[in-house]
């Protein structure tokens, strides 16, 4: 479980094509400090498992395997050597929930449609897949490339967020341009609420009862006088 508070702006240093998967080598001295094999690290909002640590690397590097499903459903497939990535370790039990509950399970991808620079912040408009729009509400939370952000405006096929200078300086949203893809994870609470309301609307599932006793000498479909 993550919070969407990016700890470090890392870098892809190598990508190995494994046929139906890829192995990414990522530089991130902050998130690798104290990390071990099997730990989770969010890379642009995608929860990945550490499979190898380069302890001799001055920059602190780790490797993670990314299967084809993840490459196809997230923007990780568009990364190249030299790409900058947002990195976050899982939240420690008892730690502060600085952003919101983030699972690291990407729901879909959007595209940066427009950037508007203001005096003290920047407004970014991002396209929104139709099947995710019902989960995005004005002033609600959404995760963009692993960053917990507040929705400023929500439409049927887009949403906007406002970025402060710190976010622009310390995350990928400071360098991404119009047309670039981003990973999206909607608020998991909204999905659970939808499921529970849907189950309530359909009512509880019928519980099979005992089979009625059949009159002696009858067969299915016969009337008993």
mmCIF file of C-alpha atoms in Angstrom:
data_model
loop_
_atom_site.group_PDB
_atom_site.id
_atom_site.type_symbol
_atom_site.label_atom_id
_atom_site.label_comp_id
_atom_site.label_asym_id
_atom_site.label_seq_id
_atom_site.Cartn_x
_atom_site.Cartn_y
_atom_site.Cartn_z
ATOM 1 C CA UNK A 1 0.000 0.000 0.000
ATOM 2 C CA UNK A 2 1.312 3.434 -0.961
ATOM 3 C CA UNK A 3 0.291 7.037 -0.303
ATOM 4 C CA UNK A 4 1.094 8.758 -3.600
ATOM 5 C CA UNK A 5 3.794 10.909 -2.022
ATOM 6 C CA UNK A 6 6.760 10.502 -4.353
ATOM 7 C CA UNK A 7 10.016 9.976 -2.468
ATOM 8 C CA UNK A 8 12.427 10.250 -5.341
ATOM 9 C CA UNK A 9 12.762 11.012 -9.034
ATOM 10 C CA UNK A 10 14.645 7.975 -10.335
ATOM 11 C CA UNK A 11 15.978 6.938 -13.726
ATOM 12 C CA UNK A 12 15.720 3.881 -15.972
ATOM 13 C CA UNK A 13 19.311 2.760 -16.550
ATOM 14 C CA UNK A 14 18.696 -0.483 -18.477
ATOM 15 C CA UNK A 15 15.847 -2.473 -20.042
ATOM 16 C CA UNK A 16 16.250 -6.162 -20.888
ATOM 17 C CA UNK A 17 13.739 -7.689 -23.305
ATOM 18 C CA UNK A 18 12.677 -11.111 -22.003
ATOM 19 C CA UNK A 19 10.226 -11.887 -24.799
ATOM 20 C CA UNK A 20 6.921 -11.903 -22.911
ATOM 21 C CA UNK A 21 8.278 -9.559 -20.239
ATOM 22 C CA UNK A 22 10.981 -6.972 -19.579
ATOM 23 C CA UNK A 23 13.466 -6.468 -16.772
ATOM 24 C CA UNK A 24 13.924 -2.856 -15.742
ATOM 25 C CA UNK A 25 16.998 -1.628 -13.901
ATOM 26 C CA UNK A 26 16.168 1.535 -12.008
ATOM 27 C CA UNK A 27 18.426 3.981 -10.209
ATOM 28 C CA UNK A 28 17.011 5.238 -6.923
ATOM 29 C CA UNK A 29 19.363 5.617 -3.949
ATOM 30 C CA UNK A 30 16.608 6.751 -1.578
ATOM 31 C CA UNK A 31 14.163 3.880 -2.177
ATOM 32 C CA UNK A 32 16.909 1.242 -2.283
ATOM 33 C CA UNK A 33 18.259 2.249 1.123
ATOM 34 C CA UNK A 34 17.448 -0.741 3.314
ATOM 35 C CA UNK A 35 15.567 -2.509 0.500
ATOM 36 C CA UNK A 36 15.859 -6.257 -0.008
ATOM 37 C CA UNK A 37 14.851 -8.921 -2.506
ATOM 38 C CA UNK A 38 11.049 -9.277 -2.666
ATOM 39 C CA UNK A 39 10.262 -5.769 -1.455
ATOM 40 C CA UNK A 40 7.769 -3.601 -3.345
ATOM 41 C CA UNK A 41 8.579 -0.271 -4.961
ATOM 42 C CA UNK A 42 6.121 1.826 -6.963
ATOM 43 C CA UNK A 43 7.514 2.965 -10.320
ATOM 44 C CA UNK A 44 5.324 5.658 -11.890
ATOM 45 C CA UNK A 45 2.491 4.321 -9.774
ATOM 46 C CA UNK A 46 2.971 0.644 -10.679
ATOM 47 C CA UNK A 47 3.788 -1.665 -7.778
ATOM 48 C CA UNK A 48 6.842 -3.727 -8.792
ATOM 49 C CA UNK A 49 8.784 -6.397 -6.923
ATOM 50 C CA UNK A 50 12.509 -6.012 -6.350
ATOM 51 C CA UNK A 51 14.277 -9.044 -7.859
ATOM 52 C CA UNK A 52 17.849 -7.817 -7.609
ATOM 53 C CA UNK A 53 19.816 -5.075 -5.872
ATOM 54 C CA UNK A 54 23.101 -3.661 -7.104
ATOM 55 C CA UNK A 55 24.775 -3.092 -3.752
ATOM 56 C CA UNK A 56 27.973 -1.970 -5.437
ATOM 57 C CA UNK A 57 26.237 0.795 -7.356
ATOM 58 C CA UNK A 58 27.040 4.255 -6.027
ATOM 59 C CA UNK A 59 23.645 5.424 -7.287
ATOM 60 C CA UNK A 60 21.642 2.638 -5.648
ATOM 61 C CA UNK A 61 19.956 0.487 -8.319
ATOM 62 C CA UNK A 62 17.345 -2.256 -8.313
ATOM 63 C CA UNK A 63 15.883 -4.557 -10.954
ATOM 64 C CA UNK A 64 12.232 -5.513 -11.401
ATOM 65 C CA UNK A 65 10.474 -7.811 -13.859
ATOM 66 C CA UNK A 66 7.502 -6.344 -15.716
ATOM 67 C CA UNK A 67 5.173 -8.818 -17.439
ATOM 68 C CA UNK A 68 3.495 -8.157 -20.774
ATOM 69 C CA UNK A 69 0.113 -7.452 -19.130
ATOM 70 C CA UNK A 70 1.629 -4.594 -17.134
ATOM 71 C CA UNK A 71 3.529 -3.242 -20.138
ATOM 72 C CA UNK A 72 0.323 -3.222 -22.207
ATOM 73 C CA UNK A 73 -1.947 -1.724 -19.566
ATOM 74 C CA UNK A 74 0.364 0.956 -18.209
ATOM 75 C CA UNK A 75 2.728 3.563 -19.570
ATOM 76 C CA UNK A 76 5.765 1.518 -18.495
ATOM 77 C CA UNK A 77 5.906 0.083 -22.002
ATOM 78 C CA UNK A 78 6.751 3.562 -23.315
ATOM 79 C CA UNK A 79 9.775 3.990 -21.033
ATOM 80 C CA UNK A 80 13.316 3.958 -22.424
ATOM 81 C CA UNK A 81 16.794 4.092 -20.996
ATOM 82 C CA UNK A 82 17.207 7.556 -19.486
ATOM 83 C CA UNK A 83 13.500 8.025 -18.705
ATOM 84 C CA UNK A 84 12.808 9.630 -15.333
ATOM 85 C CA UNK A 85 10.362 7.808 -13.064
ATOM 86 C CA UNK A 86 8.553 8.524 -9.808
ATOM 87 C CA UNK A 87 9.578 6.165 -7.001
ATOM 88 C CA UNK A 88 7.899 5.383 -3.681
ATOM 89 C CA UNK A 89 8.346 2.687 -1.065
ATOM 90 C CA UNK A 90 5.266 1.158 0.629
ATOM 91 C CA UNK A 91 3.874 3.041 3.596
ATOM 92 C CA UNK A 92 5.157 1.731 6.921
ATOM 93 C CA UNK A 93 2.471 0.559 9.355
ATOM 94 C CA UNK A 94 1.777 3.473 11.674
ATOM 95 C CA UNK A 95 3.205 6.004 9.225
ATOM 96 C CA UNK A 96 1.502 9.181 8.092
ATOM 97 C CA UNK A 97 -0.963 8.897 5.209
ATOM 98 C CA UNK A 98 0.207 12.079 3.488
ATOM 99 C CA UNK A 99 -1.697 11.526 0.239
ATOM 100 C CA UNK A 100 -4.462 8.926 -0.023
ATOM 101 C CA UNK A 101 -4.708 5.116 -0.170
ATOM 102 C CA UNK A 102 -2.868 3.974 -3.302
ATOM 103 C CA UNK A 103 -2.580 0.302 -4.236
ATOM 104 C CA UNK A 104 -0.105 0.555 -7.086
ATOM 105 C CA UNK A 105 -2.617 -1.188 -9.362
ATOM 106 C CA UNK A 106 -3.023 0.984 -12.456
ATOM 107 C CA UNK A 107 -6.625 1.259 -13.700
ATOM 108 C CA UNK A 108 -5.734 2.748 -17.083
ATOM 109 C CA UNK A 109 -3.708 5.372 -18.857
ATOM 110 C CA UNK A 110 -4.428 8.947 -19.844
ATOM 111 C CA UNK A 111 -2.659 11.485 -22.002
ATOM 112 C CA UNK A 112 -1.558 14.987 -21.127
ATOM 113 C CA UNK A 113 -3.825 17.147 -23.279
ATOM 114 C CA UNK A 114 -2.917 20.663 -22.169
ATOM 115 C CA UNK A 115 -0.645 22.553 -19.782
ATOM 116 C CA UNK A 116 -1.427 26.084 -18.578
ATOM 117 C CA UNK A 117 1.228 27.996 -16.676
ATOM 118 C CA UNK A 118 0.114 30.405 -13.960
ATOM 119 C CA UNK A 119 2.218 32.637 -11.733
ATOM 120 C CA UNK A 120 2.609 30.163 -8.866
ATOM 121 C CA UNK A 121 1.325 26.859 -10.246
ATOM 122 C CA UNK A 122 0.497 24.988 -13.436
ATOM 123 C CA UNK A 123 -2.820 23.467 -14.470
ATOM 124 C CA UNK A 124 -2.639 20.204 -16.387
ATOM 125 C CA UNK A 125 -5.531 18.687 -18.340
ATOM 126 C CA UNK A 126 -5.402 14.894 -18.748
ATOM 127 C CA UNK A 127 -7.598 12.643 -20.872
ATOM 128 C CA UNK A 128 -9.704 10.117 -18.968
ATOM 129 C CA UNK A 129 -10.854 6.685 -20.232
ATOM 130 C CA UNK A 130 -14.651 6.497 -20.376
ATOM 131 C CA UNK A 131 -14.846 3.522 -18.017
ATOM 132 C CA UNK A 132 -13.029 5.449 -15.286
ATOM 133 C CA UNK A 133 -14.888 8.759 -15.435
ATOM 134 C CA UNK A 134 -17.550 7.691 -12.906
ATOM 135 C CA UNK A 135 -14.860 7.291 -10.233
ATOM 136 C CA UNK A 136 -13.401 10.784 -10.675
ATOM 137 C CA UNK A 137 -15.096 13.700 -8.916
ATOM 138 C CA UNK A 138 -14.258 17.345 -8.363
ATOM 139 C CA UNK A 139 -12.015 17.761 -5.286
ATOM 140 C CA UNK A 140 -11.595 13.992 -5.071
ATOM 141 C CA UNK A 141 -8.281 12.135 -5.204
ATOM 142 C CA UNK A 142 -6.577 10.493 -8.169
ATOM 143 C CA UNK A 143 -3.118 9.037 -8.700
ATOM 144 C CA UNK A 144 -1.194 10.212 -11.785
ATOM 145 C CA UNK A 145 2.102 8.402 -12.411
ATOM 146 C CA UNK A 146 2.099 7.494 -8.737
ATOM 147 C CA UNK A 147 1.428 11.049 -7.524
ATOM 148 C CA UNK A 148 -1.526 11.678 -5.220
ATOM 149 C CA UNK A 149 -3.353 14.698 -6.646
ATOM 150 C CA UNK A 150 -6.599 16.555 -6.049
ATOM 151 C CA UNK A 151 -9.006 16.781 -8.978
ATOM 152 C CA UNK A 152 -9.802 20.402 -9.840
ATOM 153 C CA UNK A 153 -12.342 19.750 -12.580
ATOM 154 C CA UNK A 154 -13.830 16.475 -13.816
ATOM 155 C CA UNK A 155 -15.461 15.912 -17.204
ATOM 156 C CA UNK A 156 -16.683 12.845 -19.050
ATOM 157 C CA UNK A 157 -13.381 12.321 -20.829
ATOM 158 C CA UNK A 158 -10.903 14.499 -18.936
ATOM 159 C CA UNK A 159 -9.879 15.920 -15.586
ATOM 160 C CA UNK A 160 -7.580 18.720 -14.494
ATOM 161 C CA UNK A 161 -5.085 19.032 -11.661
ATOM 162 C CA UNK A 162 -3.082 21.975 -10.333
ATOM 163 C CA UNK A 163 0.620 21.419 -9.668
ATOM 164 C CA UNK A 164 2.637 23.399 -7.165
ATOM 165 C CA UNK A 165 6.328 24.178 -7.827
ATOM 166 C CA UNK A 166 7.464 21.319 -5.533
ATOM 167 C CA UNK A 167 5.483 18.753 -7.551
ATOM 168 C CA UNK A 168 6.845 20.161 -10.804
ATOM 169 C CA UNK A 169 10.416 20.019 -9.517
ATOM 170 C CA UNK A 170 10.365 16.597 -7.855
ATOM 171 C CA UNK A 171 8.175 14.437 -10.128
ATOM 172 C CA UNK A 172 7.831 13.438 -13.772
ATOM 173 C CA UNK A 173 4.949 15.877 -14.243
ATOM 174 C CA UNK A 174 7.521 18.653 -14.303
ATOM 175 C CA UNK A 175 9.046 17.317 -17.525
ATOM 176 C CA UNK A 176 6.228 15.496 -19.308
ATOM 177 C CA UNK A 177 4.818 17.229 -22.356
ATOM 178 C CA UNK A 178 1.507 17.348 -24.215
ATOM 179 C CA UNK A 179 0.846 13.938 -25.756
ATOM 180 C CA UNK A 180 2.813 11.991 -23.155
ATOM 181 C CA UNK A 181 1.018 9.033 -21.484
ATOM 182 C CA UNK A 182 0.487 8.808 -17.726
ATOM 183 C CA UNK A 183 -0.677 6.004 -15.436
ATOM 184 C CA UNK A 184 -3.980 6.515 -13.643
ATOM 185 C CA UNK A 185 -5.292 4.881 -10.483
ATOM 186 C CA UNK A 186 -8.671 6.043 -9.232
ATOM 187 C CA UNK A 187 -9.653 6.136 -5.576
ATOM 188 C CA UNK A 188 -10.169 2.520 -4.480
ATOM 189 C CA UNK A 189 -12.867 3.613 -2.011
ATOM 190 C CA UNK A 190 -15.070 4.710 -4.933
ATOM 191 C CA UNK A 191 -14.801 1.261 -6.528
ATOM 192 C CA UNK A 192 -15.767 -0.527 -3.317
ATOM 193 C CA UNK A 193 -18.722 1.804 -2.751
ATOM 194 C CA UNK A 194 -19.946 1.148 -6.302
ATOM 195 C CA UNK A 195 -19.711 -2.606 -5.793
ATOM 196 C CA UNK A 196 -21.561 -2.520 -2.475
ATOM 197 C CA UNK A 197 -24.342 -0.315 -3.830
ATOM 198 C CA UNK A 198 -24.670 -2.579 -6.847
ATOM 199 C CA UNK A 199 -24.978 -5.654 -4.654
ATOM 200 C CA UNK A 200 -27.607 -3.905 -2.532
ATOM 201 C CA UNK A 201 -29.634 -2.949 -5.609
ATOM 202 C CA UNK A 202 -29.722 -6.548 -6.778
ATOM 203 C CA UNK A 203 -30.548 -7.834 -3.311
ATOM 204 C CA UNK A 204 -29.006 -10.761 -1.493
ATOM 205 C CA UNK A 205 -28.418 -13.885 -3.499
ATOM 206 C CA UNK A 206 -31.150 -16.482 -3.080
ATOM 207 C CA UNK A 207 -30.201 -19.244 -0.670
ATOM 208 C CA UNK A 208 -31.182 -22.700 -1.888
ATOM 209 C CA UNK A 209 -33.675 -24.334 0.455
ATOM 210 C CA UNK A 210 -34.552 -27.981 0.972
ATOM 211 C CA UNK A 211 -36.063 -29.832 -1.981
ATOM 212 C CA UNK A 212 -39.844 -30.148 -1.483
ATOM 213 C CA UNK A 213 -41.012 -33.673 -0.728
ATOM 214 C CA UNK A 214 -42.568 -35.403 -3.743
ATOM 215 C CA UNK A 215 -45.803 -37.384 -3.398
ATOM 216 C CA UNK A 216 -45.337 -41.122 -3.654
ATOM 217 C CA UNK A 217 -45.735 -42.478 -7.166
ATOM 218 C CA UNK A 218 -45.328 -39.113 -8.966
ATOM 219 C CA UNK A 219 -42.691 -37.948 -11.414
ATOM 220 C CA UNK A 220 -41.424 -34.451 -12.207
ATOM 221 C CA UNK A 221 -44.146 -32.401 -13.856
ATOM 222 C CA UNK A 222 -47.066 -34.605 -12.746
ATOM 223 C CA UNK A 223 -49.976 -33.065 -10.888
ATOM 224 C CA UNK A 224 -50.991 -34.637 -7.606
ATOM 225 C CA UNK A 225 -54.718 -34.818 -7.018
#
